[in-house]
Coordinates of C-alpha atoms in Angstrom, one line a residue:
Chain D
M1 CA 0.0 0.0 0.0
T2 CA 2.6 2.5 1.1
K3 CA 4.7 1.0 -1.7
N4 CA 2.1 2.0 -4.3
I5 CA 2.4 5.6 -3.1
K6 CA 6.0 5.6 -4.1
K7 CA 5.2 4.6 -7.7
D8 CA 2.4 7.2 -7.8
K9 CA 2.7 9.6 -10.7
D10 CA 2.0 12.5 -8.4
R11 CA 5.3 12.0 -6.6
V12 CA 7.5 14.8 -7.8
V13 CA 10.7 13.8 -6.1
D14 CA 12.7 10.7 -5.1
L15 CA 12.7 10.7 -1.3
T16 CA 15.5 8.2 -1.1
L17 CA 18.1 10.6 -2.4
P18 CA 19.6 13.0 0.2
E19 CA 20.6 15.5 -2.4
N20 CA 16.9 16.2 -3.1
F21 CA 16.5 17.8 0.4
L22 CA 17.4 21.5 1.0
H23 CA 16.3 21.1 4.7
M24 CA 18.1 18.4 6.6
R25 CA 17.9 17.8 10.3
Q26 CA 20.7 16.0 12.1
D27 CA 20.1 13.8 15.2
I28 CA 22.7 12.0 17.3
L29 CA 21.6 8.4 18.0
R30 CA 21.2 7.5 21.6
F31 CA 21.5 4.2 23.5
A32 CA 17.9 4.9 24.5
D33 CA 16.8 4.9 20.9
M34 CA 17.8 1.3 20.3
D35 CA 15.7 -1.7 20.9
R36 CA 16.5 -5.1 22.3
N37 CA 18.1 -6.2 19.1
G38 CA 20.5 -3.3 18.9
H39 CA 18.6 -1.6 16.0
L40 CA 16.8 1.7 16.0
N41 CA 13.4 1.1 17.5
N42 CA 10.6 1.6 15.0
V43 CA 8.9 4.2 17.1
K44 CA 12.1 6.4 16.9
F45 CA 11.7 6.6 13.1
F46 CA 8.6 8.7 13.8
E47 CA 10.4 10.7 16.4
F48 CA 13.1 11.7 13.8
C49 CA 10.3 12.5 11.3
Q50 CA 8.8 14.8 13.9
E51 CA 12.2 16.4 14.7
S52 CA 12.8 17.2 11.0
R53 CA 9.3 18.6 10.5
V54 CA 9.5 20.7 13.7
A55 CA 12.9 22.1 12.6
L56 CA 11.6 22.9 9.1
F57 CA 8.6 24.8 10.5
R58 CA 10.8 26.6 13.0
A59 CA 13.1 27.5 10.2
V60 CA 10.3 29.3 8.3
G61 CA 8.9 30.9 11.4
A62 CA 5.8 28.7 11.7
H63 CA 6.3 26.6 14.7
D64 CA 3.5 25.6 17.0
G65 CA 1.4 28.2 18.7
E66 CA 2.9 31.1 16.7
S67 CA 0.2 33.7 16.0
G68 CA -2.8 31.7 16.9
R69 CA -2.3 29.0 14.3
A70 CA -0.8 25.6 14.6
W71 CA -0.1 22.5 12.5
M72 CA -2.1 19.4 13.0
I73 CA -1.0 16.1 11.6
A74 CA -3.8 14.3 9.7
A75 CA -2.0 11.2 8.3
L76 CA 1.5 9.7 8.0
S77 CA 2.9 6.8 6.0
I78 CA 6.3 5.4 6.4
T79 CA 8.3 2.8 4.4
F80 CA 11.1 1.1 6.2
L81 CA 14.1 0.5 3.9
G82 CA 17.0 -0.4 6.1
Q83 CA 18.4 -0.7 9.6
V84 CA 20.0 2.1 11.5
Q85 CA 23.1 1.3 13.6
A86 CA 24.3 3.2 16.7
P87 CA 26.4 4.9 17.6
G88 CA 26.2 7.5 14.8
I89 CA 24.1 10.1 13.2
V90 CA 20.7 10.1 11.5
E91 CA 19.9 12.8 9.0
T92 CA 16.2 13.4 8.1
G93 CA 15.2 15.7 5.2
T94 CA 11.8 17.3 4.8
L95 CA 10.3 19.0 1.8
V96 CA 6.8 19.9 0.6
L97 CA 5.5 17.5 -1.9
K98 CA 2.3 19.3 -2.6
F99 CA 0.5 22.5 -1.3
G100 CA -3.2 22.6 -0.7
N101 CA -5.2 25.6 0.5
T102 CA -5.3 24.8 4.2
S103 CA -3.0 21.7 4.1
L104 CA 0.2 20.4 2.6
Q105 CA 1.9 17.1 2.0
L106 CA 5.4 16.6 3.3
G107 CA 7.9 14.2 2.0
Q108 CA 10.8 12.9 4.2
G109 CA 13.9 10.8 3.8
M110 CA 15.9 9.4 6.7
F111 CA 19.6 8.6 6.1
N112 CA 22.2 6.7 8.1
N113 CA 25.7 5.7 7.1
G114 CA 25.1 6.6 3.4
H115 CA 21.9 4.7 2.9
C116 CA 18.3 5.6 3.0
A117 CA 16.7 3.9 6.1
A118 CA 13.1 5.2 5.5
T119 CA 10.9 7.5 3.6
A120 CA 7.7 9.1 4.9
E121 CA 4.8 11.2 3.7
M122 CA 2.6 13.2 6.0
T123 CA -0.4 15.4 5.6
M124 CA -0.4 18.5 7.8
V125 CA -3.3 20.8 8.3
R126 CA -3.1 24.5 9.2
V127 CA -5.5 25.1 12.1
D128 CA -6.8 28.2 13.8
Q129 CA -6.3 27.4 17.5
E130 CA -9.3 29.4 18.7
T131 CA -11.9 27.8 16.3
G132 CA -10.1 24.5 15.8
K133 CA -10.9 24.8 12.1
P134 CA -8.6 24.7 9.1
F135 CA -7.0 28.0 8.1
P136 CA -5.5 29.0 4.8
I137 CA -1.7 28.6 4.8
E138 CA -0.2 32.1 5.1
P139 CA 1.4 33.2 1.8
V140 CA 4.6 34.2 3.5
L141 CA 4.9 30.6 4.9
R142 CA 4.2 29.2 1.5
D143 CA 6.9 31.3 0.0
R144 CA 9.5 30.3 2.6
L145 CA 8.6 26.6 2.4
K146 CA 9.1 26.8 -1.4
M147 CA 12.5 28.3 -0.9
L148 CA 13.4 25.2 1.3
G149 CA 12.4 22.8 -1.4
G150 CA 8.6 23.0 -1.7
H151 CA 6.9 21.7 -4.8
G152 CA 3.5 22.3 -6.4
Chain J
M1 CA -3.8 9.3 0.5
T2 CA -4.1 7.3 3.7
K3 CA -7.8 8.2 3.6
N4 CA -8.2 6.5 0.2
I5 CA -6.9 3.3 1.8
K6 CA -9.9 3.4 4.1
K7 CA -12.3 3.4 1.2
D8 CA -10.4 0.6 -0.5
K9 CA -12.6 -2.4 -1.4
D10 CA -9.9 -4.7 0.0
R11 CA -10.6 -3.4 3.5
V12 CA -12.5 -6.2 5.2
V13 CA -13.3 -4.5 8.5
D14 CA -14.0 -1.0 9.9
L15 CA -11.0 -0.1 12.1
T16 CA -12.9 2.7 13.8
L17 CA -15.2 0.3 15.7
P18 CA -13.8 -1.2 18.9
E19 CA -16.1 -4.1 18.7
N20 CA -14.3 -5.3 15.6
F21 CA -11.2 -6.2 17.6
L22 CA -10.8 -9.5 19.5
H23 CA -7.3 -8.5 20.6
M24 CA -7.2 -5.2 22.6
R25 CA -4.2 -3.8 24.5
Q26 CA -4.7 -1.3 27.2
D27 CA -2.2 1.4 28.1
I28 CA -2.3 3.9 30.9
L29 CA -1.5 7.4 29.7
R30 CA 1.5 9.1 31.3
F31 CA 2.4 12.7 31.8
A32 CA 5.5 11.8 29.7
D33 CA 3.3 10.9 26.8
M34 CA 1.8 14.4 26.4
D35 CA 3.2 17.2 24.4
R36 CA 3.5 20.9 25.2
N37 CA -0.1 21.4 24.3
G38 CA -1.4 18.8 26.7
H39 CA -2.3 16.3 23.9
L40 CA -0.9 12.9 23.3
N41 CA 2.3 13.4 21.3
N42 CA 2.0 12.1 17.8
V43 CA 5.0 9.8 18.2
K44 CA 3.2 8.1 21.1
F45 CA 0.5 7.0 18.7
F46 CA 3.1 4.8 17.1
E47 CA 4.3 3.6 20.5
F48 CA 0.8 2.4 21.3
C49 CA 0.5 0.7 17.9
Q50 CA 3.8 -1.1 18.7
E51 CA 2.5 -2.1 22.1
S52 CA -0.7 -3.6 20.7
R53 CA 1.2 -5.4 18.0
V54 CA 3.8 -6.8 20.4
A55 CA 1.1 -8.0 22.7
L56 CA -0.7 -9.7 19.9
F57 CA 2.4 -11.6 18.8
R58 CA 3.2 -12.5 22.3
A59 CA -0.4 -13.8 22.8
V60 CA 0.1 -16.2 19.8
G61 CA 3.6 -17.2 20.9
A62 CA 5.4 -15.4 18.2
H63 CA 7.3 -12.6 19.9
D64 CA 10.6 -11.4 18.7
G65 CA 13.5 -13.8 18.6
E66 CA 11.4 -16.9 19.3
S67 CA 12.7 -19.9 17.4
G68 CA 15.1 -18.1 15.1
R69 CA 12.4 -16.0 13.3
A70 CA 11.4 -12.4 13.9
W71 CA 8.9 -9.9 12.6
M72 CA 10.2 -6.9 10.6
I73 CA 8.0 -3.9 10.0
A74 CA 8.0 -2.9 6.3
A75 CA 5.5 -0.1 6.2
L76 CA 3.0 1.7 8.4
S77 CA 0.2 4.2 7.6
I78 CA -1.7 6.0 10.3
T79 CA -4.7 8.3 10.1
F80 CA -5.2 10.7 13.0
L81 CA -8.9 11.1 13.8
G82 CA -9.0 12.8 17.2
Q83 CA -7.2 14.0 20.3
V84 CA -6.3 11.9 23.2
Q85 CA -6.6 13.4 26.7
A86 CA -4.7 12.5 29.9
P87 CA -5.1 11.2 32.5
G88 CA -6.8 8.1 31.3
I89 CA -6.6 5.0 29.2
V90 CA -5.9 4.2 25.6
E91 CA -7.0 0.9 24.1
T92 CA -5.4 -0.2 20.9
G93 CA -6.9 -3.2 18.9
T94 CA -4.9 -5.2 16.4
L95 CA -6.2 -7.7 13.8
V96 CA -4.9 -9.2 10.6
L97 CA -6.4 -7.6 7.5
K98 CA -4.7 -9.9 5.1
F99 CA -2.3 -12.9 5.1
G100 CA 0.5 -13.3 2.6
N101 CA 2.9 -16.1 2.4
T102 CA 5.8 -14.5 4.3
S103 CA 4.1 -11.3 5.3
L104 CA 0.8 -10.0 6.7
Q105 CA -1.1 -6.8 6.9
L106 CA -2.3 -5.6 10.3
G107 CA -5.1 -3.2 11.0
Q108 CA -5.3 -1.2 14.2
G109 CA -7.7 1.1 15.9
M110 CA -6.9 3.3 18.9
F111 CA -9.6 4.3 21.3
N112 CA -9.9 6.9 24.1
N113 CA -12.9 8.1 26.0
G114 CA -15.3 6.3 23.7
H115 CA -14.0 7.6 20.4
C116 CA -11.5 6.4 17.8
A117 CA -8.4 8.5 17.9
A118 CA -6.5 6.8 15.1
T119 CA -6.5 3.9 12.7
A120 CA -3.3 2.3 11.3
E121 CA -2.2 -0.3 8.9
M122 CA 1.1 -2.0 8.8
T123 CA 2.9 -4.6 6.8
M124 CA 5.0 -7.1 8.8
V125 CA 7.4 -9.6 7.2
R126 CA 8.4 -12.8 8.9
V127 CA 12.2 -13.1 8.7
D128 CA 14.7 -15.8 9.3
Q129 CA 17.1 -14.2 11.7
E130 CA 20.1 -16.1 10.5
T131 CA 19.7 -15.5 6.7
G132 CA 17.8 -12.2 7.1
K133 CA 15.5 -13.4 4.4
P134 CA 11.6 -13.7 4.4
F135 CA 10.3 -16.9 5.9
P136 CA 6.8 -18.5 5.4
I137 CA 4.6 -17.7 8.3
E138 CA 4.2 -20.9 10.4
P139 CA 0.8 -22.5 10.0
V140 CA 0.3 -22.6 13.7
L141 CA 0.8 -18.9 14.0
R142 CA -1.5 -18.3 11.1
D143 CA -4.2 -20.4 12.9
R144 CA -3.8 -18.6 16.2
L145 CA -3.9 -15.2 14.5
K146 CA -7.1 -16.1 12.8
M147 CA -8.6 -17.0 16.1
L148 CA -7.8 -13.5 17.3
G149 CA -9.6 -11.9 14.5
G150 CA -7.5 -12.5 11.4
H151 CA -9.1 -12.1 7.9
G152 CA -8.1 -13.5 4.5
Chain I
M1 CA 26.1 7.3 49.6
T2 CA 22.4 7.0 48.8
K3 CA 22.5 4.0 51.0
N4 CA 23.5 6.1 53.9
I5 CA 20.4 8.2 53.4
K6 CA 18.3 5.1 54.1
K7 CA 19.9 4.7 57.5
D8 CA 19.4 8.3 58.2
K9 CA 17.6 9.0 61.5
D10 CA 15.5 11.7 59.8
R11 CA 13.8 9.0 57.7
V12 CA 10.3 8.7 59.1
V13 CA 9.1 5.9 57.1
D14 CA 10.3 2.7 55.4
L15 CA 9.9 3.3 51.6
T16 CA 10.3 -0.3 50.7
L17 CA 6.9 -1.2 52.2
P18 CA 3.9 -0.6 49.9
E19 CA 1.5 -0.4 52.8
N20 CA 3.2 2.8 53.9
F21 CA 1.9 4.7 50.9
L22 CA -1.6 6.2 50.8
H23 CA -1.0 7.5 47.3
M24 CA -0.1 4.9 44.8
R25 CA 0.1 5.4 41.0
Q26 CA -0.2 2.4 38.7
D27 CA 1.6 2.1 35.3
I28 CA 1.3 -0.6 32.7
L29 CA 4.8 -1.7 31.5
R30 CA 5.4 -1.2 27.8
F31 CA 7.7 -3.0 25.4
A32 CA 9.1 0.5 24.8
D33 CA 10.1 0.7 28.5
M34 CA 12.5 -2.3 28.3
D35 CA 16.1 -2.2 27.4
R36 CA 18.2 -4.6 25.3
N37 CA 18.4 -7.1 28.2
G38 CA 14.7 -7.3 28.7
H39 CA 14.7 -5.4 31.9
L40 CA 13.1 -2.1 32.7
N41 CA 15.5 0.6 31.4
N42 CA 17.0 2.7 34.2
V43 CA 15.7 5.9 32.8
K44 CA 12.2 4.6 33.0
F45 CA 12.5 4.3 36.8
F46 CA 12.6 8.1 36.8
E47 CA 9.7 8.3 34.4
F48 CA 7.6 6.3 36.9
C49 CA 8.8 8.5 39.8
Q50 CA 7.6 11.5 37.8
E51 CA 4.3 9.9 37.0
S52 CA 3.6 9.2 40.6
R53 CA 4.6 12.6 41.7
V54 CA 2.5 14.3 39.0
A55 CA -0.5 12.2 40.0
L56 CA 0.0 13.1 43.6
F57 CA 0.1 16.8 42.9
R58 CA -2.8 16.5 40.6
A59 CA -4.8 14.7 43.3
V60 CA -4.3 17.6 45.7
G61 CA -5.0 20.3 43.1
A62 CA -1.4 21.5 42.7
H63 CA -0.3 20.4 39.3
D64 CA 2.0 22.5 37.2
G65 CA 0.9 25.9 36.1
E66 CA -2.1 26.1 38.5
S67 CA -2.6 29.6 39.9
G68 CA 0.8 31.0 38.9
R69 CA 2.9 28.6 40.9
A70 CA 4.7 25.5 39.9
W71 CA 6.9 22.8 41.4
M72 CA 10.6 22.7 40.5
I73 CA 12.7 19.6 41.2
A74 CA 15.9 20.5 43.0
A75 CA 17.4 17.0 43.6
L76 CA 16.6 13.4 43.3
S77 CA 18.3 10.2 44.7
I78 CA 17.3 6.8 43.7
T79 CA 18.4 3.4 45.0
F80 CA 17.9 0.4 42.7
L81 CA 16.8 -2.7 44.6
G82 CA 15.6 -5.2 42.0
Q83 CA 14.7 -5.8 38.4
V84 CA 11.4 -5.1 36.8
Q85 CA 9.9 -7.6 34.4
A86 CA 7.4 -7.0 31.6
P87 CA 4.7 -7.6 30.9
G88 CA 3.0 -6.4 34.0
I89 CA 2.3 -3.5 36.3
V90 CA 4.5 -1.1 38.2
E91 CA 3.1 0.7 41.2
T92 CA 4.8 3.8 42.5
G93 CA 3.9 5.3 45.8
T94 CA 4.7 8.9 46.8
L95 CA 4.5 10.6 50.2
V96 CA 5.9 13.7 51.9
L97 CA 8.9 12.9 54.1
K98 CA 9.4 16.4 55.3
F99 CA 7.8 19.8 54.8
G100 CA 9.9 23.0 54.6
N101 CA 8.6 26.5 54.1
T102 CA 8.9 26.7 50.3
S103 CA 10.0 23.2 49.6
L104 CA 9.3 19.6 50.6
Q105 CA 11.0 16.3 50.4
L106 CA 9.2 13.4 48.8
G107 CA 9.8 9.7 49.4
Q108 CA 8.9 7.1 46.8
G109 CA 8.8 3.3 46.5
M110 CA 8.4 1.4 43.3
F111 CA 6.8 -2.1 43.3
N112 CA 6.6 -4.9 40.8
N113 CA 5.5 -8.4 41.3
G114 CA 5.4 -8.1 45.1
H115 CA 8.9 -6.7 45.6
C116 CA 10.3 -3.2 46.0
A117 CA 12.3 -2.4 42.8
A118 CA 13.5 1.0 43.9
T119 CA 13.2 3.8 46.4
A120 CA 13.7 7.5 45.7
E121 CA 13.8 10.8 47.5
M122 CA 13.4 14.1 45.8
T123 CA 13.4 17.7 46.9
M124 CA 10.7 19.9 45.3
V125 CA 10.6 23.7 45.5
R126 CA 7.4 25.7 45.2
V127 CA 8.1 28.5 42.7
D128 CA 6.3 31.7 41.7
Q129 CA 6.2 31.4 37.9
E130 CA 6.4 35.2 37.4
T131 CA 9.4 35.9 39.6
G132 CA 11.0 32.5 39.4
K133 CA 11.5 32.7 43.1
P134 CA 10.6 30.2 45.9
F135 CA 7.1 30.7 47.2
P136 CA 5.7 29.4 50.5
I137 CA 3.7 26.2 50.1
E138 CA 0.0 27.1 50.3
P139 CA -1.6 25.9 53.6
V140 CA -4.4 24.1 51.8
L141 CA -1.9 22.1 49.8
R142 CA 0.1 21.3 52.9
D143 CA -3.1 20.0 54.5
R144 CA -4.1 17.9 51.5
L145 CA -0.6 16.4 51.2
K146 CA -0.7 15.5 54.9
M147 CA -4.0 13.7 54.3
L148 CA -2.3 11.6 51.6
G149 CA 0.5 10.5 53.9
G150 CA 2.6 13.6 54.6
H151 CA 5.0 13.6 57.6
G152 CA 6.6 16.4 59.4
Chain B
M1 CA 20.7 15.8 51.1
T2 CA 22.2 15.6 47.6
K3 CA 23.7 19.0 48.4
N4 CA 25.6 17.6 51.3
I5 CA 27.2 15.2 49.0
K6 CA 28.7 18.1 47.1
K7 CA 30.3 19.4 50.2
D8 CA 31.6 16.0 51.2
K9 CA 35.3 15.9 51.7
D10 CA 35.5 12.7 49.7
R11 CA 34.6 14.6 46.6
V12 CA 37.8 14.8 44.6
V13 CA 36.6 17.0 41.7
D14 CA 34.2 19.9 41.0
L15 CA 31.6 18.4 38.7
T16 CA 30.2 21.8 37.7
L17 CA 33.3 22.6 35.6
P18 CA 33.4 21.2 32.1
E19 CA 37.2 21.3 32.0
N20 CA 37.4 18.6 34.7
F21 CA 36.0 16.0 32.3
L22 CA 38.2 14.2 29.8
H23 CA 35.2 12.2 28.5
M24 CA 32.4 14.3 27.2
R25 CA 29.3 13.1 25.3
Q26 CA 27.4 15.4 23.1
D27 CA 23.6 15.1 22.5
I28 CA 21.4 17.2 20.2
L29 CA 18.3 18.3 22.0
R30 CA 15.0 17.1 20.4
F31 CA 11.5 18.6 20.4
A32 CA 10.6 15.2 22.0
D33 CA 12.9 16.0 25.0
M34 CA 11.0 19.1 26.1
D35 CA 8.1 19.2 28.4
R36 CA 4.9 21.2 28.3
N37 CA 6.8 24.3 29.6
G38 CA 9.4 24.3 26.9
H39 CA 12.1 23.1 29.3
L40 CA 14.1 19.9 29.2
N41 CA 12.0 17.2 30.9
N42 CA 13.4 16.1 34.2
V43 CA 13.5 12.5 33.0
K44 CA 15.7 13.4 30.1
F45 CA 18.4 14.5 32.4
F46 CA 18.8 10.8 33.4
E47 CA 18.7 9.8 29.7
F48 CA 21.7 12.1 29.1
C49 CA 23.5 10.7 32.2
Q50 CA 22.9 7.3 30.7
E51 CA 24.2 8.2 27.3
S52 CA 27.4 9.7 28.7
R53 CA 28.0 6.6 30.9
V54 CA 27.3 4.2 28.1
A55 CA 29.6 6.1 25.8
L56 CA 32.4 6.1 28.4
F57 CA 32.1 2.3 28.9
R58 CA 32.0 1.8 25.2
A59 CA 35.2 3.9 24.8
V60 CA 37.0 1.7 27.3
G61 CA 35.7 -1.5 25.7
A62 CA 33.4 -2.4 28.6
H63 CA 29.9 -2.0 27.2
D64 CA 27.0 -4.2 28.3
G65 CA 27.2 -7.9 27.6
E66 CA 30.9 -7.8 26.6
S67 CA 32.7 -11.0 27.8
G68 CA 30.0 -12.2 30.2
R69 CA 30.1 -9.2 32.5
A70 CA 27.8 -6.2 32.7
W71 CA 27.4 -3.0 34.7
M72 CA 24.5 -2.7 37.0
I73 CA 23.4 0.6 38.4
A74 CA 23.0 0.6 42.2
A75 CA 22.2 4.2 43.0
L76 CA 22.0 7.6 41.4
S77 CA 21.8 11.1 42.8
I78 CA 21.2 14.2 40.7
T79 CA 21.2 17.9 41.6
F80 CA 19.4 20.2 39.2
L81 CA 21.2 23.5 38.8
G82 CA 19.6 25.2 35.8
Q83 CA 17.2 25.0 32.9
V84 CA 18.1 23.5 29.5
Q85 CA 16.8 25.3 26.4
A86 CA 16.2 23.8 23.0
P87 CA 17.2 23.9 20.2
G88 CA 20.8 23.3 21.0
I89 CA 23.3 20.9 22.4
V90 CA 23.8 19.2 25.8
E91 CA 27.2 18.0 26.8
T92 CA 27.5 15.5 29.6
G93 CA 30.9 14.6 31.1
T94 CA 31.6 11.4 33.1
L95 CA 34.5 10.5 35.2
V96 CA 35.3 8.0 38.0
L97 CA 35.1 9.6 41.4
K98 CA 36.2 6.5 43.3
F99 CA 37.1 2.9 42.5
G100 CA 36.0 0.0 44.6
N101 CA 36.9 -3.7 44.1
T102 CA 33.7 -4.7 42.3
S103 CA 32.1 -1.3 42.0
L104 CA 32.9 2.3 41.2
Q105 CA 31.4 5.7 41.7
L106 CA 30.9 7.9 38.7
G107 CA 30.6 11.7 38.7
Q108 CA 28.8 13.6 36.0
G109 CA 28.2 17.2 34.9
M110 CA 25.7 18.3 32.3
F111 CA 26.3 21.5 30.3
N112 CA 24.1 23.7 28.1
N113 CA 24.9 27.1 26.7
G114 CA 27.9 27.6 28.9
H115 CA 26.4 26.7 32.2
C116 CA 26.1 23.6 34.3
A117 CA 22.5 22.3 34.3
A118 CA 23.0 19.4 36.6
T119 CA 25.5 17.2 38.4
A120 CA 25.1 13.5 39.2
E121 CA 26.8 10.7 41.0
M122 CA 26.1 7.1 40.5
T123 CA 27.3 3.8 41.8
M124 CA 27.9 1.1 39.3
V125 CA 28.5 -2.6 40.1
R126 CA 30.4 -5.0 37.8
V127 CA 28.4 -8.2 37.6
D128 CA 29.0 -11.6 36.3
Q129 CA 26.0 -12.2 34.0
E130 CA 25.9 -16.0 34.6
T131 CA 26.0 -15.9 38.4
G132 CA 24.4 -12.5 38.8
K133 CA 27.1 -11.7 41.5
P134 CA 29.5 -8.8 41.8
F135 CA 32.8 -9.4 39.9
P136 CA 36.1 -7.6 40.4
I137 CA 36.6 -4.8 37.9
E138 CA 39.1 -6.0 35.3
P139 CA 42.5 -4.3 35.7
V140 CA 42.6 -3.3 32.1
L141 CA 39.3 -1.5 32.4
R142 CA 40.5 0.2 35.6
D143 CA 43.5 1.5 33.7
R144 CA 41.6 2.8 30.8
L145 CA 39.0 4.5 33.0
K146 CA 41.9 6.2 34.9
M147 CA 43.2 7.4 31.6
L148 CA 39.8 9.0 30.9
G149 CA 39.8 10.9 34.2
G150 CA 39.4 8.3 36.9
H151 CA 40.3 9.2 40.5
G152 CA 41.1 7.1 43.5

């Protein structure tokens, strides 16, 4: 299922290639990240997706709570492509695959020791914190996100 | 994208209904699970998916490392449907949506205060730990998983 | 060092006995709590200490942020007395060992499968969130904490 | 209590000074590390203590499970001295305060933005994994730990 998404004609960029990301977040692997088998715990893949996303939004001045609007995650798909070994570094890139009016679709690639360990796609909705309803993405955010590799 | 999956004709069961799950795992929400806004952190949704899956595999005698075979997660899609509030309980059901030869597709529903907070689907591959290659799911496991709500 | 504390004459109560706690918080162990050796990860002991403390303060109406005051942790000592095995339950009791004017000393015991897995002591300071300075513990909180097993 | 420890005449080194540590572990702060108030969660202080300790033992070739012996934590005391702000880096130094026959006492300092955020002391016991009993610290480990700042 998630695999079909990767073959989708809508996909504008190959998320398994680090050079396709202008925004890249680095995380240092911790002993606490590894599971009983010495591999990166599956749940931590999502933590790194979250870290890269938060860093991107912070970079464009749109982190949570700013100016009465927030981002809400609506859906996330991840495809696991390889193991991650500690100690070391994980780099997670994030870009915008597609802009909607009140939402956008992010694409992510996670890299460790020169290979892609996972790709992910997530749908984020811009929400007015007072009403709880979707809110059009501010043009200035849209522009900044495009500068950091946004498509569509 | 993930939403289309829900409408897919292959879907054999509605994951938003708790009564559709024979296997249900209960977790007590922790202060440490909540994010800065007082909601369940997104990453923790995956932790609860993991807990329910691990408990299911343990219930059928197929937890990690048993008998030289292990489960490897290949892909996961989650759709967020509502907030989760602490303190309280989260219940996460897991069933088998579809059996393959060496893999299976799990369906999950997460419930809090009487509503469905998220649904998830994940593809798990049975792997021989020595060779690292896919291994046919043992008939006895298949039977036990069907007894706990497996389809296909 | 921490062991000396246990022999200290100031100690008013034996923290290794569950019956000494009026306030007990229950946590369900998670796969994610366990380390590579199948034991409860050391860091998680502190998470359970935190959960029990937060639950106690919530029970007496003094959780963080309430009414412009907050609790700040100044110091924590823990003594590890035994392993914790999953799956199962951990129960962590918290009581007040000693009241100061703007601070108090908590005592904790952590229990699993009928034995005491750890004891802990921590010093919490009541702080005015605006000034960042210590603030006298409100008499009503003091009274409620005494009802839940406070000493001194 | 923990504060008395700091004034103890046995203390051979000031743990609030980064220059006193030969072994320093660096961690990148994550959004997931922060609590609802935007500060580093208290539990994460212990995670960083663990990371620095694990890295030290790995550096001297004595990480868990190696050669049938393991380290078991017996006690830990931490003193919180300041807030930690994200994004940024935390550096945690570890040294040996005192060697025993089968155990040792570690001293740690945690640093963020040029100030010391916490100090910690912990007692670690060398254990034979088969018998579960204390085991004399191997001379070669003792030597290497002294080279990385061990005292006593």
